[in-house]
PDB file of C-alpha atoms in Angstrom:
ATOM      1  CA  GLU A   1       0.029   0.089  -0.371  1.00  0.00           C
ATOM      2  CA  GLY A   2       3.168   2.629  -0.867  1.00  0.00           C
ATOM      3  CA  HIS A   3       4.748   1.425   2.269  1.00  0.00           C
ATOM      4  CA  THR A   4       8.807   0.214   2.221  1.00  0.00           C
ATOM      5  CA  ILE A   5       8.788  -2.338   5.367  1.00  0.00           C
ATOM      6  CA  ARG A   6      12.128  -3.570   7.361  1.00  0.00           C
ATOM      7  CA  SER A   7      11.684  -6.251   9.491  1.00  0.00           C
ATOM      8  CA  ALA A   8      14.297  -7.116  12.854  1.00  0.00           C
ATOM      9  CA  PRO A   9      14.429  -9.997  15.154  1.00  0.00           C
ATOM     10  CA  SER A  10      15.541  -7.980  17.362  1.00  0.00           C
ATOM     11  CA  VAL A  11      16.437  -4.633  19.231  1.00  0.00           C
ATOM     12  CA  GLN A  12      19.638  -4.189  18.065  1.00  0.00           C
ATOM     13  CA  LYS A  13      18.467  -5.293  14.436  1.00  0.00           C
ATOM     14  CA  ALA A  14      16.000  -3.159  14.796  1.00  0.00           C
ATOM     15  CA  ILE A  15      18.725  -0.104  15.912  1.00  0.00           C
ATOM     16  CA  GLU A  16      20.993  -1.983  12.538  1.00  0.00           C
ATOM     17  CA  THR A  17      18.828  -0.362  10.159  1.00  0.00           C
ATOM     18  CA  LEU A  18      18.004   2.498  11.738  1.00  0.00           C
ATOM     19  CA  GLU A  19      21.174   3.538  11.983  1.00  0.00           C
ATOM     20  CA  SER A  20      21.678   2.526   8.039  1.00  0.00           C
ATOM     21  CA  GLU A  21      18.424   3.543   6.425  1.00  0.00           C
ATOM     22  CA  GLU A  22      15.726   6.699   6.982  1.00  0.00           C
ATOM     23  CA  ILE A  23      12.893   4.993   9.138  1.00  0.00           C
ATOM     24  CA  GLU A  24       9.779   6.641   9.592  1.00  0.00           C
ATOM     25  CA  VAL A  25       7.813   5.008  11.852  1.00  0.00           C
ATOM     26  CA  VAL A  26       8.503   1.477  14.283  1.00  0.00           C
ATOM     27  CA  LEU A  27       5.934  -0.643  15.592  1.00  0.00           C
ATOM     28  CA  THR A  28       7.820  -2.287  18.101  1.00  0.00           C
ATOM     29  CA  ASP A  29       6.127  -5.368  20.411  1.00  0.00           C
ATOM     30  CA  LEU A  30       6.248  -3.924  24.329  1.00  0.00           C
ATOM     31  CA  LYS A  31       7.835  -7.624  24.907  1.00  0.00           C
ATOM     32  CA  MET A  32      10.947  -9.016  23.346  1.00  0.00           C
ATOM     33  CA  PRO A  33      14.215 -12.092  24.896  1.00  0.00           C
ATOM     34  CA  ARG A  34      16.125  -9.898  26.596  1.00  0.00           C
ATOM     35  CA  HIS A  35      15.670  -6.349  25.221  1.00  0.00           C
ATOM     36  CA  GLY A  36      11.974  -4.733  25.093  1.00  0.00           C
ATOM     37  CA  GLY A  37       9.948  -2.133  23.162  1.00  0.00           C
ATOM     38  CA  MET A  38      10.568   0.515  25.957  1.00  0.00           C
ATOM     39  CA  GLU A  39      14.649   0.262  25.725  1.00  0.00           C
ATOM     40  CA  LEU A  40      14.513   0.729  21.800  1.00  0.00           C
ATOM     41  CA  LEU A  41      11.765   3.767  22.706  1.00  0.00           C
ATOM     42  CA  ARG A  42      14.332   5.626  24.566  1.00  0.00           C
ATOM     43  CA  GLU A  43      17.018   4.907  21.997  1.00  0.00           C
ATOM     44  CA  VAL A  44      14.521   6.087  18.777  1.00  0.00           C
ATOM     45  CA  ARG A  45      14.062   9.439  21.289  1.00  0.00           C
ATOM     46  CA  ALA A  46      17.287   9.822  21.971  1.00  0.00           C
ATOM     47  CA  ARG A  47      19.211   9.231  18.632  1.00  0.00           C
ATOM     48  CA  TRP A  48      16.000  10.105  15.611  1.00  0.00           C
ATOM     49  CA  PRO A  49      13.492  12.269  16.923  1.00  0.00           C
ATOM     50  CA  ARG A  50      11.676  12.160  14.424  1.00  0.00           C
ATOM     51  CA  THR A  51      10.957   9.492  14.006  1.00  0.00           C
ATOM     52  CA  LEU A  52       7.803   7.556  15.664  1.00  0.00           C
ATOM     53  CA  VAL A  53       7.754   4.715  17.700  1.00  0.00           C
ATOM     54  CA  VAL A  54       4.225   2.734  17.810  1.00  0.00           C
ATOM     55  CA  VAL A  55       4.235   0.166  21.096  1.00  0.00           C
ATOM     56  CA  VAL A  56       2.434  -3.419  20.114  1.00  0.00           C
ATOM     57  CA  THR A  57       1.148  -4.885  23.395  1.00  0.00           C
ATOM     58  CA  GLY A  58      -1.938  -6.848  25.067  1.00  0.00           C
ATOM     59  CA  PHE A  59      -4.979  -5.867  26.768  1.00  0.00           C
ATOM     60  CA  ALA A  60      -3.133  -6.913  30.590  1.00  0.00           C
ATOM     61  CA  SER A  61      -0.626  -4.315  30.023  1.00  0.00           C
ATOM     62  CA  VAL A  62      -2.097  -1.136  28.259  1.00  0.00           C
ATOM     63  CA  GLU A  63      -0.185   0.872  31.583  1.00  0.00           C
ATOM     64  CA  THR A  64       2.359  -0.029  30.394  1.00  0.00           C
ATOM     65  CA  ALA A  65       2.418   0.775  26.604  1.00  0.00           C
ATOM     66  CA  LEU A  66       0.370   4.165  28.414  1.00  0.00           C
ATOM     67  CA  ASP A  67       3.614   5.100  30.180  1.00  0.00           C
ATOM     68  CA  ALA A  68       5.085   4.321  26.855  1.00  0.00           C
ATOM     69  CA  MET A  69       3.248   6.964  25.381  1.00  0.00           C
ATOM     70  CA  LYS A  70       4.715   9.364  27.968  1.00  0.00           C
ATOM     71  CA  SER A  71       7.922   8.677  27.373  1.00  0.00           C
ATOM     72  CA  GLY A  72       7.652   9.034  23.932  1.00  0.00           C
ATOM     73  CA  ALA A  73       5.512   6.950  21.375  1.00  0.00           C
ATOM     74  CA  PHE A  74       3.814   8.177  19.538  1.00  0.00           C
ATOM     75  CA  ASP A  75       0.313   5.855  20.215  1.00  0.00           C
ATOM     76  CA  TYR A  76       0.111   1.838  20.892  1.00  0.00           C
ATOM     77  CA  VAL A  77      -1.685  -0.542  19.158  1.00  0.00           C
ATOM     78  CA  ARG A  78      -3.637  -3.848  21.076  1.00  0.00           C
ATOM     79  CA  LYS A  79      -3.219  -7.604  20.712  1.00  0.00           C
ATOM     80  CA  PRO A  80      -4.488  -9.063  18.523  1.00  0.00           C
ATOM     81  CA  PHE A  81      -5.017  -6.126  16.738  1.00  0.00           C
ATOM     82  CA  ARG A  82      -6.870  -5.988  12.871  1.00  0.00           C
ATOM     83  CA  ILE A  83      -4.925  -5.013  10.371  1.00  0.00           C
ATOM     84  CA  ASP A  84      -7.477  -1.882   9.544  1.00  0.00           C
ATOM     85  CA  GLN A  85      -6.124  -0.478  13.453  1.00  0.00           C
ATOM     86  CA  VAL A  86      -2.489  -0.516  11.502  1.00  0.00           C
ATOM     87  CA  ARG A  87      -3.868   1.735   8.661  1.00  0.00           C
ATOM     88  CA  GLU A  88      -5.478   4.244  10.403  1.00  0.00           C
ATOM     89  CA  THR A  89      -2.411   4.303  12.942  1.00  0.00           C
ATOM     90  CA  LEU A  90       0.017   4.447   9.803  1.00  0.00           C
ATOM     91  CA  ARG A  91      -2.165   7.095   8.619  1.00  0.00           C
ATOM     92  CA  LEU A  92      -2.411   8.759  11.510  1.00  0.00           C
ATOM     93  CA  ALA A  93       1.276   8.667  12.231  1.00  0.00           C
ATOM     94  CA  ALA A  94       1.385  10.491   8.309  1.00  0.00           C
ATOM     95  CA  GLN A  95      -0.470  12.775   9.086  1.00  0.00           C
ATOM     96  CA  GLU A  96       1.949  13.546  12.360  1.00  0.00           C
ATOM     97  CA  HIS A  97       5.204  13.680   9.945  1.00  0.00           C
ATOM     98  CA  GLU A  98       3.212  16.355   7.176  1.00  0.00           C
ATOM     99  CA  PHE A  99       2.432  18.256  10.100  1.00  0.00           C
ATOM    100  CA  GLU A 100       6.010  18.659  11.811  1.00  0.00           C
ATOM    101  CA  THR A 101       7.494  19.128   8.218  1.00  0.00           C
ATOM    102  CA  THR A 102       5.288  22.113   7.413  1.00  0.00           C
ATOM    103  CA  ARG A 103       6.314  23.540  10.571  1.00  0.00           C
ATOM    104  CA  GLU A 104      10.125  23.320   9.487  1.00  0.00           C
ATOM    105  CA  ALA A 105       9.265  24.263   6.163  1.00  0.00           C
ATOM    106  CA  MET A 106       7.825  27.929   7.741  1.00  0.00           C
ATOM    107  CA  ARG A 107      11.377  28.488   9.741  1.00  0.00           C
ATOM    108  CA  ASP A 108      12.350  30.744   6.827  1.00  0.00           C
ATOM    109  CA  PRO A 109      14.645  33.772   9.071  1.00  0.00           C
ATOM    110  CA  VAL A 110      13.914  35.249   5.801  1.00  0.00           C
ATOM    111  CA  ARG A 111      10.191  35.202   5.978  1.00  0.00           C
ATOM    112  CA  GLU A 112      10.343  34.958   9.938  1.00  0.00           C
ATOM    113  CA  ALA A 113      11.759  38.251   9.862  1.00  0.00           C
ATOM    114  CA  THR A 114       9.424  40.255   8.037  1.00  0.00           C
ATOM    115  CA  ALA A 115       6.433  39.130   8.949  1.00  0.00           C
ATOM    116  CA  LEU A 116       8.052  40.055  12.459  1.00  0.00           C
ATOM    117  CA  ALA A 117       8.706  43.594  11.330  1.00  0.00           C
ATOM    118  CA  ALA A 118       5.291  44.202   9.197  1.00  0.00           C
ATOM    119  CA  SER A 119       3.376  43.337  12.500  1.00  0.00           C
ATOM    120  CA  GLY A 120       4.954  46.694  13.838  1.00  0.00           C
ATOM    121  CA  ARG A 121       5.063  45.175  17.327  1.00  0.00           C
ATOM    122  CA  TYR A 122       8.939  44.916  17.001  1.00  0.00           C
ATOM    123  CA  GLU A 123      12.182  46.714  15.675  1.00  0.00           C
ATOM    124  CA  VAL A 124      13.851  43.240  14.238  1.00  0.00           C
ATOM    125  CA  LEU A 125      17.482  42.436  13.292  1.00  0.00           C
ATOM    126  CA  LEU A 126      18.157  40.088  11.468  1.00  0.00           C
ATOM    127  CA  LEU A 127      21.365  38.839  10.973  1.00  0.00           C
ATOM    128  CA  GLY A 128      23.118  36.386   8.683  1.00  0.00           C
ATOM    129  CA  GLU A 129      21.177  37.506   5.027  1.00  0.00           C
ATOM    130  CA  ASP A 130      23.618  40.452   4.131  1.00  0.00           C
ATOM    131  CA  ARG A 131      21.731  40.106   0.553  1.00  0.00           C
ATOM    132  CA  VAL A 132      18.518  40.744   1.849  1.00  0.00           C
ATOM    133  CA  PRO A 133      17.403  44.421   2.289  1.00  0.00           C
ATOM    134  CA  ALA A 134      16.306  46.802   5.198  1.00  0.00           C
ATOM    135  CA  THR A 135      12.755  47.939   5.495  1.00  0.00           C
ATOM    136  CA  ASP A 136      11.027  50.100   8.422  1.00  0.00           C
ATOM    137  CA  HIS A 137      11.410  48.188  11.527  1.00  0.00           C
ATOM    138  CA  LEU A 138      13.826  45.552   9.501  1.00  0.00           C
ATOM    139  CA  SER A 139      17.453  45.768  10.215  1.00  0.00           C
ATOM    140  CA  VAL A 140      20.191  43.493   8.468  1.00  0.00           C
ATOM    141  CA  GLU A 141      23.194  42.658   8.479  1.00  0.00           C
ATOM    142  CA  SER A 142      26.107  40.476   8.481  1.00  0.00           C
ATOM    143  CA  PHE A 143      28.096  38.222  11.403  1.00  0.00           C
ATOM    144  CA  ASP A 144      31.595  36.803  11.116  1.00  0.00           C
ATOM    145  CA  PRO A 145      31.169  32.891  12.179  1.00  0.00           C
ATOM    146  CA  ASN A 146      34.268  33.116  13.293  1.00  0.00           C
ATOM    147  CA  ASP A 147      33.295  34.917  16.488  1.00  0.00           C
ATOM    148  CA  PRO A 148      30.082  34.108  18.044  1.00  0.00           C
ATOM    149  CA  SER A 149      30.633  36.363  20.554  1.00  0.00           C
ATOM    150  CA  GLY A 150      29.590  39.066  18.066  1.00  0.00           C
ATOM    151  CA  LEU A 151      26.688  38.222  18.228  1.00  0.00           C
ATOM    152  CA  VAL A 152      25.829  38.321  22.044  1.00  0.00           C
ATOM    153  CA  ALA A 153      28.001  41.801  21.297  1.00  0.00           C
ATOM    154  CA  ARG A 154      25.534  42.792  18.653  1.00  0.00           C
ATOM    155  CA  VAL A 155      22.344  41.483  19.824  1.00  0.00           C
ATOM    156  CA  GLU A 156      23.367  43.421  22.835  1.00  0.00           C
ATOM    157  CA  GLU A 157      23.644  47.077  21.771  1.00  0.00           C
ATOM    158  CA  PHE A 158      19.734  46.305  20.430  1.00  0.00           C
ATOM    159  CA  VAL A 159      18.491  45.750  22.787  1.00  0.00           C
ATOM    160  CA  VAL A 160      19.583  48.692  24.526  1.00  0.00           C
ATOM    161  CA  GLY A 161      18.569  50.360  22.137  1.00  0.00           C
ATOM    162  CA  HIS A 162      14.769  49.173  21.610  1.00  0.00           C
ATOM    163  CA  ALA A 163      12.159  47.940  24.285  1.00  0.00           C
ATOM    164  CA  ASN A 164      10.349  45.552  21.562  1.00  0.00           C
ATOM    165  CA  ALA A 165      13.470  44.081  19.404  1.00  0.00           C
ATOM    166  CA  ALA A 166      13.120  40.410  18.260  1.00  0.00           C
ATOM    167  CA  VAL A 167      16.396  38.712  16.658  1.00  0.00           C
ATOM    168  CA  VAL A 168      16.320  36.633  14.160  1.00  0.00           C
ATOM    169  CA  VAL A 169      19.885  34.585  13.216  1.00  0.00           C
ATOM    170  CA  SER A 170      20.010  33.250   9.753  1.00  0.00           C
ATOM    171  CA  GLY A 171      23.009  30.252   8.988  1.00  0.00           C
ATOM    172  CA  VAL A 172      23.354  28.946  11.848  1.00  0.00           C
ATOM    173  CA  GLU A 173      25.046  25.972  10.167  1.00  0.00           C
ATOM    174  CA  ARG A 174      28.333  28.411   9.671  1.00  0.00           C
ATOM    175  CA  LEU A 175      28.743  28.643  13.061  1.00  0.00           C
ATOM    176  CA  LEU A 176      28.041  24.707  13.726  1.00  0.00           C
ATOM    177  CA  GLU A 177      31.545  24.342  10.681  1.00  0.00           C
ATOM    178  CA  HIS A 178      33.765  26.453  13.045  1.00  0.00           C
ATOM    179  CA  HIS A 179      32.834  25.583  16.660  1.00  0.00           C
ATOM    180  CA  ARG A 180      31.640  23.261  18.600  1.00  0.00           C
ATOM    181  CA  GLN A 181      27.522  22.897  18.946  1.00  0.00           C
ATOM    182  CA  GLU A 182      27.320  22.939  22.902  1.00  0.00           C
ATOM    183  CA  ASP A 183      29.606  26.860  22.258  1.00  0.00           C
ATOM    184  CA  ILE A 184      26.660  27.630  19.564  1.00  0.00           C
ATOM    185  CA  VAL A 185      24.476  26.359  21.890  1.00  0.00           C
ATOM    186  CA  ALA A 186      25.870  28.362  24.953  1.00  0.00           C
ATOM    187  CA  VAL A 187      25.380  31.181  22.369  1.00  0.00           C
ATOM    188  CA  LEU A 188      22.032  30.820  20.949  1.00  0.00           C
ATOM    189  CA  ASP A 189      21.410  30.366  25.313  1.00  0.00           C
ATOM    190  CA  ARG A 190      22.766  34.152  26.016  1.00  0.00           C
ATOM    191  CA  LEU A 191      20.640  35.953  22.617  1.00  0.00           C
ATOM    192  CA  ARG A 192      16.928  34.049  24.249  1.00  0.00           C
ATOM    193  CA  ALA A 193      18.213  35.366  27.728  1.00  0.00           C
ATOM    194  CA  ARG A 194      18.903  39.211  26.535  1.00  0.00           C
ATOM    195  CA  LEU A 195      15.914  39.298  24.882  1.00  0.00           C
ATOM    196  CA  GLU A 196      13.641  37.908  27.922  1.00  0.00           C
ATOM    197  CA  GLY A 197      10.636  40.956  27.617  1.00  0.00           C
ATOM    198  CA  HIS A 198      11.395  42.396  24.619  1.00  0.00           C
ATOM    199  CA  GLY A 199      10.462  40.002  22.059  1.00  0.00           C
ATOM    200  CA  PRO A 200      11.673  36.316  20.666  1.00  0.00           C
ATOM    201  CA  LEU A 201      14.734  34.581  19.211  1.00  0.00           C
ATOM    202  CA  ARG A 202      14.858  32.931  16.012  1.00  0.00           C
ATOM    203  CA  VAL A 203      17.182  30.904  14.764  1.00  0.00           C
ATOM    204  CA  GLY A 204      17.038  29.673  10.600  1.00  0.00           C
ATOM    205  CA  PHE A 205      19.537  27.093   9.504  1.00  0.00           C
ATOM    206  CA  ASN A 206      20.139  24.299   5.935  1.00  0.00           C
ATOM    207  CA  PRO A 207      19.053  21.204   7.499  1.00  0.00           C
ATOM    208  CA  ARG A 208      20.455  19.295   4.492  1.00  0.00           C
ATOM    209  CA  ARG A 209      24.065  20.459   6.624  1.00  0.00           C
ATOM    210  CA  VAL A 210      22.445  20.366   9.977  1.00  0.00           C
ATOM    211  CA  SER A 211      22.547  16.662  12.262  1.00  0.00           C
ATOM    212  CA  THR A 212      18.878  16.482  13.624  1.00  0.00           C
ATOM    213  CA  GLN A 213      20.373  15.784  17.143  1.00  0.00           C
ATOM    214  CA  ALA A 214      22.264  20.178  16.172  1.00  0.00           C
ATOM    215  CA  ALA A 215      18.698  20.663  15.225  1.00  0.00           C
ATOM    216  CA  ALA A 216      16.741  19.996  18.091  1.00  0.00           C
ATOM    217  CA  ALA A 217      20.025  21.721  20.079  1.00  0.00           C
ATOM    218  CA  LEU A 218      19.042  24.881  18.560  1.00  0.00           C
ATOM    219  CA  GLY A 219      15.461  24.139  18.637  1.00  0.00           C
ATOM    220  CA  SER A 220      15.342  23.835  22.440  1.00  0.00           C
ATOM    221  CA  ALA A 221      18.067  26.701  23.367  1.00  0.00           C
ATOM    222  CA  VAL A 222      15.448  29.633  21.630  1.00  0.00           C
ATOM    223  CA  ALA A 223      11.883  27.933  22.425  1.00  0.00           C
ATOM    224  CA  SER A 224      10.885  27.414  26.213  1.00  0.00           C
ATOM    225  CA  GLU A 225      10.261  23.962  27.069  1.00  0.00           C
ATOM    226  CA  GLU A 226       6.062  25.225  27.384  1.00  0.00           C
ATOM    227  CA  THR A 227       6.560  26.083  23.811  1.00  0.00           C
ATOM    228  CA  HIS A 228       7.874  22.832  23.026  1.00  0.00           C
ATOM    229  CA  SER A 229       5.014  20.624  24.468  1.00  0.00           C
ATOM    230  CA  THR A 230       2.821  22.606  23.408  1.00  0.00           C
ATOM    231  CA  LEU A 231       3.793  22.390  19.258  1.00  0.00           C
ATOM    232  CA  GLU A 232       4.713  18.682  20.641  1.00  0.00           C
ATOM    233  CA  ALA A 233       0.843  18.158  21.141  1.00  0.00           C
ATOM    234  CA  LEU A 234      -0.535  19.696  18.505  1.00  0.00           C
ATOM    235  CA  ALA A 235       1.910  18.149  15.788  1.00  0.00           C
ATOM    236  CA  ASN A 236      -0.774  14.433  17.128  1.00  0.00           C
ATOM    237  CA  PRO A 237      -3.480  14.304  14.930  1.00  0.00           C
ATOM    238  CA  ILE A 238      -6.065  12.713  17.695  1.00  0.00           C
ATOM    239  CA  ARG A 239      -5.135  16.013  19.739  1.00  0.00           C
ATOM    240  CA  ARG A 240      -5.746  17.912  17.173  1.00  0.00           C
ATOM    241  CA  LYS A 241      -9.326  16.363  16.132  1.00  0.00           C
ATOM    242  CA  ILE A 242     -10.062  16.556  20.153  1.00  0.00           C
ATOM    243  CA  LEU A 243      -9.451  20.454  20.386  1.00  0.00           C
ATOM    244  CA  HIS A 244     -11.763  20.384  17.558  1.00  0.00           C
ATOM    245  CA  ARG A 245     -14.574  19.545  18.602  1.00  0.00           C
ATOM    246  CA  MET A 246     -14.012  20.789  22.257  1.00  0.00           C
ATOM    247  CA  GLY A 247     -14.109  24.113  20.135  1.00  0.00           C
ATOM    248  CA  GLU A 248     -16.862  23.566  19.415  1.00  0.00           C
ATOM    249  CA  GLY A 249     -18.406  23.941  22.783  1.00  0.00           C
ATOM    250  CA  PRO A 250     -18.762  21.471  26.069  1.00  0.00           C
ATOM    251  CA  ALA A 251     -18.607  17.572  24.851  1.00  0.00           C
ATOM    252  CA  SER A 252     -18.079  14.674  26.782  1.00  0.00           C
ATOM    253  CA  PHE A 253     -16.135  11.892  27.144  1.00  0.00           C
ATOM    254  CA  GLY A 254     -17.492   9.994  24.619  1.00  0.00           C
ATOM    255  CA  GLU A 255     -18.546  12.214  22.156  1.00  0.00           C
ATOM    256  CA  ALA A 256     -14.880  13.678  21.994  1.00  0.00           C
ATOM    257  CA  MET A 257     -13.903  10.637  22.020  1.00  0.00           C
ATOM    258  CA  ARG A 258     -16.238   9.607  18.592  1.00  0.00           C
ATOM    259  CA  ALA A 259     -14.672  13.236  17.447  1.00  0.00           C
ATOM    260  CA  ALA A 260     -11.595  11.594  17.897  1.00  0.00           C
ATOM    261  CA  GLY A 261     -12.185   8.116  15.849  1.00  0.00           C
ATOM    262  CA  LEU A 262     -10.654   6.594  19.529  1.00  0.00           C
ATOM    263  CA  ASP A 263     -12.391   3.625  20.998  1.00  0.00           C
ATOM    264  CA  ASP A 264     -10.146   3.225  23.290  1.00  0.00           C
ATOM    265  CA  SER A 265     -10.864   4.528  26.508  1.00  0.00           C
ATOM    266  CA  PRO A 266      -7.789   5.211  28.183  1.00  0.00           C
ATOM    267  CA  LYS A 267      -5.942   5.942  24.886  1.00  0.00           C
ATOM    268  CA  MET A 268      -8.460   8.874  24.748  1.00  0.00           C
ATOM    269  CA  ALA A 269      -7.870   9.657  28.235  1.00  0.00           C
ATOM    270  CA  PHE A 270      -4.302   9.751  27.903  1.00  0.00           C
ATOM    271  CA  HIS A 271      -4.152  12.776  25.042  1.00  0.00           C
ATOM    272  CA  LEU A 272      -6.754  14.457  27.111  1.00  0.00           C
TER     273      LEU A 272
END
């Protein structure tokens, strides 16, 4: 049905497959010989955060499956499962991937800076895009990738001159080519802290030149934990259906569950 399938008899073999190929969804049993599905889940979340994990569980271990979802699993399927359940899970997983891809596509630094400036709420400093013309409320400057401390000094100067200041840093991959990832994350932390109470910090980079782990670290540096948890929640299509139904007015548990397309009360309770 358009899906390419890889199978693995053990957690170790699954990890070897993940290391050699780009896998979008992992469907794993919770209970396996030697190593279990939770161990695989933790490994995937740490090393391949864009890969979704669906756990397979028996009815008696639904609580364990919910624990897996709290640890980052996308969904769970009960045994004995029907093929239509697997199809629906894959359909929802595809929706989540599409949401994440769209969200990443929106991280265009020039577009971000232009939109912030057009809002009239901020004076915006766009760093790293010297070919973009300056406009009302938008200052554009280049930066030296060999001198990340210069970014901090320039932002400090900009914030002092503007009460409502927003900063967009483009081309962060150039900084990563010259410095350690943790050093650049620390610089972005300082920028975000300096902008606290003044306006947002945004960063842009070429995803082809930045690893998934580095991208996650950069995102954590510029956004609060609350922002991350909100975006992660909204990425899940089941939660978007629930929110859409609740937006229409009060709903009972059963009404919200039907709107979400679920027939599993524990799963519905988890998403709520």
